XYZ file of C-alpha atoms in Angstrom:
450
model
C 80.468 -106.238 -100.988
C 83.554 -105.402 -102.820
C 83.318 -102.686 -105.492
C 85.219 -103.179 -108.253
C 83.495 -100.297 -110.781
C 83.981 -97.109 -110.892
C 82.421 -94.141 -112.529
C 83.987 -92.884 -115.698
C 87.738 -94.143 -114.562
C 89.855 -95.698 -112.361
C 90.709 -93.833 -108.828
C 93.818 -93.097 -107.687
C 94.755 -95.699 -105.364
C 96.911 -93.298 -103.230
C 96.910 -89.862 -101.611
C 98.007 -86.805 -103.130
C 101.458 -86.178 -102.138
C 101.566 -83.805 -98.935
C 103.709 -81.170 -98.570
C 105.494 -82.817 -95.806
C 106.841 -85.212 -97.905
C 110.608 -85.623 -97.783
C 110.676 -87.586 -100.937
C 109.419 -84.960 -103.218
C 110.412 -81.284 -103.272
C 108.298 -78.757 -101.397
C 108.836 -75.724 -103.682
C 108.408 -77.494 -107.302
C 106.122 -79.395 -108.713
C 108.126 -80.725 -111.541
C 107.216 -84.501 -113.574
C 110.568 -85.334 -112.856
C 110.231 -85.571 -109.016
C 107.750 -87.778 -109.353
C 109.105 -90.668 -109.722
C 108.222 -94.330 -109.092
C 110.512 -94.834 -106.605
C 109.386 -91.289 -104.695
C 105.558 -92.155 -105.194
C 106.369 -95.529 -103.559
C 108.020 -94.537 -100.702
C 105.286 -91.704 -100.210
C 102.456 -94.592 -100.243
C 102.086 -97.000 -96.533
C 100.892 -99.332 -99.079
C 103.487 -99.204 -101.360
C 105.938 -98.950 -98.503
C 104.537 -102.421 -97.497
C 104.669 -104.177 -100.041
C 108.134 -103.428 -100.629
C 108.838 -105.052 -97.428
C 107.059 -107.867 -97.905
C 108.552 -108.112 -101.436
C 112.163 -108.161 -99.185
C 111.089 -110.892 -97.084
C 109.726 -112.945 -99.584
C 110.874 -112.550 -103.133
C 107.477 -112.650 -103.990
C 105.519 -109.801 -105.713
C 101.328 -111.179 -106.006
C 99.625 -110.538 -108.438
C 97.293 -108.235 -106.275
C 100.474 -106.082 -105.189
C 101.639 -105.448 -108.828
C 98.264 -103.968 -110.085
C 98.634 -101.469 -106.390
C 102.239 -100.895 -107.413
C 101.017 -100.266 -111.184
C 98.487 -97.634 -109.745
C 100.318 -96.007 -107.880
C 103.233 -94.987 -109.946
C 100.650 -94.198 -112.538
C 97.838 -92.157 -110.795
C 99.347 -89.550 -108.887
C 101.640 -88.713 -111.594
C 98.672 -88.798 -114.568
C 96.267 -86.834 -112.185
C 99.045 -83.895 -111.879
C 100.698 -84.494 -115.216
C 99.150 -85.924 -117.706
C 100.061 -89.374 -119.446
C 103.654 -91.287 -118.820
C 105.507 -90.055 -122.134
C 107.548 -92.539 -123.494
C 111.205 -92.611 -121.899
C 108.797 -91.638 -118.443
C 107.335 -95.568 -118.870
C 110.657 -96.834 -119.690
C 112.565 -95.047 -116.394
C 109.464 -96.027 -113.794
C 110.730 -99.606 -115.727
C 113.714 -99.589 -114.712
C 113.437 -98.152 -111.342
C 110.925 -101.082 -110.774
C 113.096 -104.155 -111.839
C 115.272 -102.495 -109.761
C 113.216 -102.766 -106.632
C 110.962 -105.847 -107.657
C 114.640 -107.651 -109.689
C 113.101 -111.017 -109.569
C 109.985 -109.565 -111.826
C 110.293 -109.410 -115.865
C 111.370 -105.834 -116.428
C 108.972 -106.027 -120.018
C 106.467 -107.102 -117.659
C 106.115 -103.165 -116.408
C 107.380 -101.673 -120.426
C 107.695 -103.815 -123.031
C 108.618 -101.258 -125.606
C 108.228 -102.141 -129.374
C 111.903 -102.110 -130.443
C 114.779 -101.859 -128.128
C 118.582 -101.445 -129.527
C 121.341 -104.407 -128.481
C 124.870 -103.447 -127.245
C 126.093 -103.027 -130.514
C 123.712 -100.700 -131.302
C 121.222 -102.877 -134.014
C 117.619 -102.430 -133.445
C 115.723 -105.212 -132.024
C 111.997 -105.374 -132.646
C 109.926 -106.970 -130.040
C 106.314 -106.941 -131.255
C 103.848 -104.813 -133.006
C 102.557 -102.983 -129.984
C 103.802 -101.777 -126.730
C 102.257 -103.471 -123.615
C 103.503 -104.141 -120.074
C 101.159 -103.168 -116.899
C 102.462 -100.017 -116.908
C 101.511 -99.011 -120.441
C 98.139 -100.540 -119.989
C 97.375 -98.067 -116.910
C 98.679 -94.589 -118.733
C 96.230 -95.330 -121.455
C 93.360 -96.421 -119.648
C 93.038 -94.128 -116.588
C 91.517 -91.331 -116.465
C 92.381 -88.748 -114.213
C 90.360 -87.589 -111.293
C 89.469 -84.295 -112.895
C 87.825 -85.732 -116.261
C 85.551 -88.224 -114.008
C 82.056 -86.107 -113.133
C 81.396 -86.065 -109.694
C 78.338 -88.465 -108.646
C 74.962 -86.402 -108.318
C 72.365 -86.257 -106.130
C 68.651 -86.971 -107.089
C 66.449 -85.440 -105.010
C 63.437 -88.198 -106.314
C 65.522 -91.175 -104.985
C 65.015 -92.606 -101.134
C 67.376 -91.031 -99.622
C 66.877 -93.598 -96.089
C 70.063 -94.224 -96.503
C 73.866 -93.238 -98.137
C 74.628 -95.990 -100.288
C 77.831 -97.579 -99.584
C 79.348 -99.921 -102.257
C 81.781 -101.939 -100.106
C 79.667 -102.431 -96.995
C 75.450 -103.361 -96.880
C 73.223 -100.422 -95.760
C 71.097 -100.540 -92.601
C 67.677 -98.487 -92.476
C 66.134 -97.378 -89.649
C 62.596 -100.333 -88.203
C 60.215 -97.703 -89.614
C 61.852 -96.886 -92.943
C 62.176 -100.647 -93.820
C 58.676 -101.333 -93.069
C 57.636 -98.131 -94.960
C 60.048 -99.363 -98.000
C 58.666 -103.318 -97.475
C 54.979 -101.646 -97.982
C 56.309 -99.868 -101.238
C 57.655 -103.388 -102.501
C 54.702 -105.476 -101.975
C 52.723 -102.827 -103.887
C 55.206 -103.360 -107.144
C 54.680 -106.492 -107.180
C 51.541 -106.110 -108.830
C 50.424 -104.524 -112.368
C 49.385 -101.006 -111.972
C 47.420 -99.256 -114.680
C 49.839 -95.661 -113.755
C 52.767 -96.417 -115.192
C 54.288 -92.476 -113.729
C 53.200 -93.989 -110.222
C 54.840 -97.178 -110.917
C 57.645 -95.116 -111.881
C 57.562 -92.847 -108.756
C 57.393 -95.370 -106.457
C 60.217 -97.576 -108.013
C 62.308 -94.119 -107.967
C 61.559 -94.512 -103.957
C 62.470 -97.479 -103.271
C 65.929 -97.600 -105.476
C 68.139 -98.033 -102.514
C 66.320 -100.802 -100.705
C 65.982 -102.960 -103.318
C 69.311 -102.298 -105.422
C 70.837 -103.026 -101.572
C 68.786 -106.249 -101.663
C 69.489 -107.810 -105.172
C 73.330 -107.475 -104.159
C 73.413 -108.586 -101.194
C 71.047 -111.866 -102.031
C 73.321 -111.907 -104.846
C 70.091 -112.130 -107.337
C 69.941 -114.371 -110.161
C 68.020 -112.866 -113.041
C 64.895 -115.675 -112.138
C 65.280 -114.419 -108.470
C 65.049 -110.615 -110.292
C 62.079 -111.178 -111.892
C 59.809 -113.183 -108.702
C 61.207 -110.278 -106.543
C 60.347 -107.510 -108.904
C 57.741 -108.887 -111.653
C 57.253 -105.476 -113.208
C 60.646 -105.991 -114.794
C 58.732 -108.097 -117.304
C 56.178 -105.579 -118.617
C 57.010 -104.402 -121.958
C 57.701 -101.080 -120.559
C 60.160 -102.770 -117.951
C 63.071 -101.894 -119.490
C 62.695 -98.065 -118.602
C 62.980 -99.519 -114.554
C 66.283 -100.926 -115.550
C 67.569 -97.621 -116.876
C 66.049 -95.749 -113.977
C 67.977 -97.922 -111.607
C 70.853 -97.353 -113.943
C 70.952 -93.917 -114.270
C 70.982 -93.342 -110.104
C 73.586 -95.660 -109.391
C 75.731 -93.952 -112.456
C 74.959 -90.922 -113.046
C 76.334 -89.527 -116.329
C 77.048 -92.887 -117.904
C 73.459 -93.434 -119.168
C 73.953 -92.610 -122.741
C 77.302 -93.390 -123.134
C 77.292 -95.947 -125.096
C 76.037 -93.934 -127.938
C 78.285 -91.215 -127.349
C 80.942 -93.972 -127.608
C 79.726 -96.429 -130.427
C 80.722 -94.510 -133.201
C 84.237 -94.111 -133.293
C 84.336 -98.485 -131.584
C 82.542 -99.201 -134.240
C 84.992 -97.548 -136.539
C 88.389 -98.564 -134.700
C 87.672 -101.798 -134.163
C 87.462 -102.812 -137.591
C 91.132 -102.404 -137.279
C 90.911 -105.658 -135.026
C 88.902 -107.372 -137.033
C 91.195 -107.417 -139.863
C 94.409 -108.144 -138.165
C 93.434 -111.036 -135.391
C 90.029 -112.509 -136.747
C 91.103 -116.143 -138.488
C 88.074 -117.959 -137.648
C 86.239 -118.881 -141.546
C 82.650 -117.916 -139.938
C 84.110 -114.619 -138.634
C 85.970 -114.075 -141.479
C 82.393 -113.551 -143.416
C 81.139 -111.644 -141.292
C 84.173 -109.135 -141.671
C 83.991 -110.061 -145.528
C 79.779 -107.952 -145.057
C 81.134 -105.580 -142.882
C 84.233 -104.537 -145.730
C 81.622 -105.207 -148.487
C 79.499 -103.213 -147.157
C 76.479 -104.815 -148.455
C 75.186 -108.263 -148.237
C 75.494 -110.975 -151.355
C 72.205 -109.831 -152.614
C 73.794 -106.644 -153.286
C 71.707 -105.063 -150.829
C 73.499 -102.381 -148.939
C 73.767 -102.578 -145.015
C 71.694 -100.508 -142.725
C 73.232 -98.809 -139.776
C 71.204 -101.858 -137.633
C 72.777 -104.652 -139.715
C 76.533 -102.870 -139.184
C 75.690 -102.619 -135.790
C 75.064 -105.921 -134.706
C 77.383 -107.762 -137.333
C 80.285 -105.782 -135.154
C 78.941 -106.647 -131.636
C 78.380 -110.892 -133.247
C 82.619 -110.136 -133.849
C 83.256 -110.014 -130.690
C 82.946 -113.205 -129.614
C 85.810 -114.131 -132.463
C 88.437 -111.378 -131.114
C 87.844 -112.207 -127.388
C 86.932 -116.240 -127.631
C 86.451 -118.261 -124.389
C 89.383 -120.664 -123.729
C 87.971 -123.031 -121.248
C 85.130 -123.146 -118.695
C 84.889 -124.778 -115.476
C 81.886 -127.376 -115.231
C 82.200 -127.976 -111.740
C 82.519 -127.051 -108.173
C 85.926 -129.164 -108.241
C 87.325 -127.701 -111.768
C 88.198 -130.484 -112.906
C 85.983 -130.683 -115.794
C 86.793 -128.294 -118.398
C 84.891 -127.321 -121.625
C 85.915 -125.153 -123.851
C 82.658 -123.406 -126.208
C 82.726 -123.036 -129.738
C 82.475 -119.764 -131.926
C 78.358 -121.033 -132.157
C 77.538 -121.928 -128.636
C 79.882 -118.473 -127.854
C 77.206 -116.433 -130.227
C 74.705 -118.129 -128.511
C 75.311 -117.096 -125.129
C 75.537 -113.909 -126.241
C 73.009 -112.992 -129.307
C 70.728 -115.703 -130.818
C 69.430 -114.357 -134.290
C 66.220 -116.211 -135.785
C 64.755 -116.359 -139.044
C 61.385 -115.660 -137.948
C 59.071 -114.334 -134.967
C 58.059 -118.238 -134.546
C 61.752 -119.413 -133.896
C 61.977 -116.988 -130.537
C 60.845 -119.386 -128.704
C 63.097 -122.367 -129.770
C 66.317 -120.097 -129.837
C 65.881 -119.244 -125.883
C 64.995 -122.793 -125.328
C 68.419 -124.154 -126.668
C 69.890 -121.445 -124.954
C 68.214 -122.305 -121.263
C 68.625 -126.005 -121.897
C 72.637 -125.249 -122.701
C 72.307 -123.515 -118.876
C 70.382 -125.892 -116.824
C 72.809 -129.094 -118.915
C 75.746 -126.632 -117.336
C 74.361 -126.321 -114.078
C 74.048 -122.366 -114.710
C 70.994 -119.493 -114.287
C 69.858 -118.299 -117.391
C 70.938 -114.246 -117.755
C 69.503 -111.931 -119.842
C 70.430 -112.504 -123.887
C 69.439 -110.322 -127.050
C 67.775 -111.939 -129.851
C 67.593 -110.537 -133.153
C 65.143 -111.472 -136.221
C 65.180 -111.916 -139.417
C 65.852 -114.303 -142.691
C 69.315 -112.197 -142.760
C 71.614 -110.699 -140.237
C 71.539 -108.207 -142.996
C 67.736 -108.211 -142.971
C 67.318 -107.927 -139.138
C 63.381 -106.179 -138.669
C 63.138 -107.093 -134.803
C 65.606 -106.145 -131.550
C 64.852 -108.088 -128.639
C 66.554 -108.668 -124.812
C 64.999 -112.000 -123.520
C 64.994 -111.654 -119.381
C 63.618 -115.121 -118.090
C 60.408 -115.855 -119.870
C 59.289 -112.185 -121.451
C 60.965 -110.103 -124.131
C 61.841 -106.351 -124.058
C 61.454 -104.971 -127.648
C 63.414 -101.877 -129.303
C 63.593 -100.206 -132.601
C 67.200 -100.433 -133.249
C 69.724 -103.179 -132.106
C 71.760 -100.489 -130.292
C 69.237 -100.019 -128.140
C 68.843 -103.596 -127.045
C 72.604 -103.594 -126.469
C 72.159 -100.909 -124.273
C 69.831 -102.305 -121.739
C 71.175 -105.572 -122.075
C 74.380 -104.267 -120.654
C 72.548 -102.333 -118.347
C 70.596 -105.379 -116.664
C 74.010 -107.227 -116.187
C 75.449 -104.184 -114.107
C 72.811 -102.701 -112.501
C 71.482 -106.385 -111.091
C 75.233 -107.138 -110.762
C 74.157 -110.173 -112.691
C 77.496 -112.614 -114.245
C 78.208 -112.662 -117.575
C 77.584 -115.754 -119.137
C 81.064 -117.567 -119.377
C 80.642 -118.538 -122.930
C 80.281 -114.702 -123.594
C 82.114 -112.631 -120.836
C 85.208 -111.681 -122.908
C 82.800 -109.753 -125.349
C 80.537 -107.917 -122.579
C 83.195 -107.114 -120.467
C 84.973 -104.831 -123.364
C 81.422 -103.348 -123.977
C 81.567 -102.374 -120.109
C 85.222 -100.941 -120.835
C 85.195 -99.469 -123.716
C 81.495 -98.201 -124.435
C 80.551 -97.315 -120.716
C 83.838 -96.472 -119.365
C 83.665 -98.784 -116.170
C 86.687 -100.540 -115.091
C 88.252 -104.018 -116.384
C 91.138 -105.672 -113.689
C 94.224 -107.783 -114.316
C 91.586 -110.532 -112.964
C 89.741 -111.001 -115.608
C 90.863 -113.556 -118.594
C 90.446 -110.944 -121.219
C 92.165 -108.180 -119.504
C 95.054 -107.967 -121.925
C 93.803 -108.387 -124.936
C 90.951 -105.618 -123.533
C 93.521 -103.097 -123.044
C 95.466 -103.324 -126.188
C 92.505 -102.513 -127.980
C 91.066 -99.824 -125.552
C 94.558 -98.199 -126.495
C 93.980 -98.371 -129.979
C 90.416 -97.068 -129.879
C 92.067 -94.202 -127.026
C 95.000 -93.260 -130.361
C 92.558 -93.637 -133.138
C 91.641 -90.299 -134.168
């Protein structure tokens, strides 16, 4: 398996500069010595990319990402964020090394001065791969070490990039425990203990088998238990120690800061109605919005902020579909007005998945006569639902289901889920994500928001 996730930020792509490096003086550690060219020259991967470029005059997307990481990561680890002049200097250096690449694709300031001294405005916000990496990369010293949980099975050490091998005796024992876990049991404490003993085995099985939600529930029916969310959270704590309550720590600042984008970027009439609800702070009846109502509306608005432009509907890639905002919302969060409407809302979602040939995935459901008067918060998972007392808890568990079992985000709502993972749980987003630039733009604003 190829890892694309790291705890609390992005890892450096190269080893630290050695004392024997000829490009950086060994007698000092000045930030001015760590230029783009010296960092690339010190990196085996960087030198290889430059050689390939000189031969082909082509810089692939992956190679550009690697160069950006080489130039930014080690510098930030040693000195902190690059300043605006430093970003410009590195952009100039990279333009010399890769002359066919647009210079402003590395770093584009908001303004430049032309040859006559006239100031020209290039955009409302800075942009470019160096700029986004500089704002979103978290240095090594800010990332916690992965803790060792003594309550978890340690038969094998989990490696993110490869399958895990178990001894024959250990595998027999783990399969016996797994068979026990396929049945309902009155002693939930014993369930949690045996669940913890098999964590490595189960997660490896899910990753290697590329489980869908249906596969997951078939293999581990206890997840359908009303208390099954505690098992999901236990797996998540094991896999990502220190990240379990990240959403609640990040939410207040996120909700306040993201509102700026709602006002500036959302043009759809339906979205504007929801923005007005947040602005007014009350419903049309004059009832003040509860925190849960604000949280729910904020999350729904992410669909308008990060819309899905088109989706491939067949393996040949010839049939394309652009989901409407309503369709994107229903693959993200379903609002029904009564308990009786839950089944109808779920069936509508499942039928569309079946029509498009996609597996049904976890889904948030809120129940209430209006969005401003929600009474129940649920997470649907293949025939059953978890119920929660707050909207944020349902959001947290739904995301953890996707993340810990590597379930694919619904195509119609992949942008909102990617932003939630990056901004609220601090997981990496890569340039392969179609919403990468918008997510980086939003995260940069969040980072700079007091």
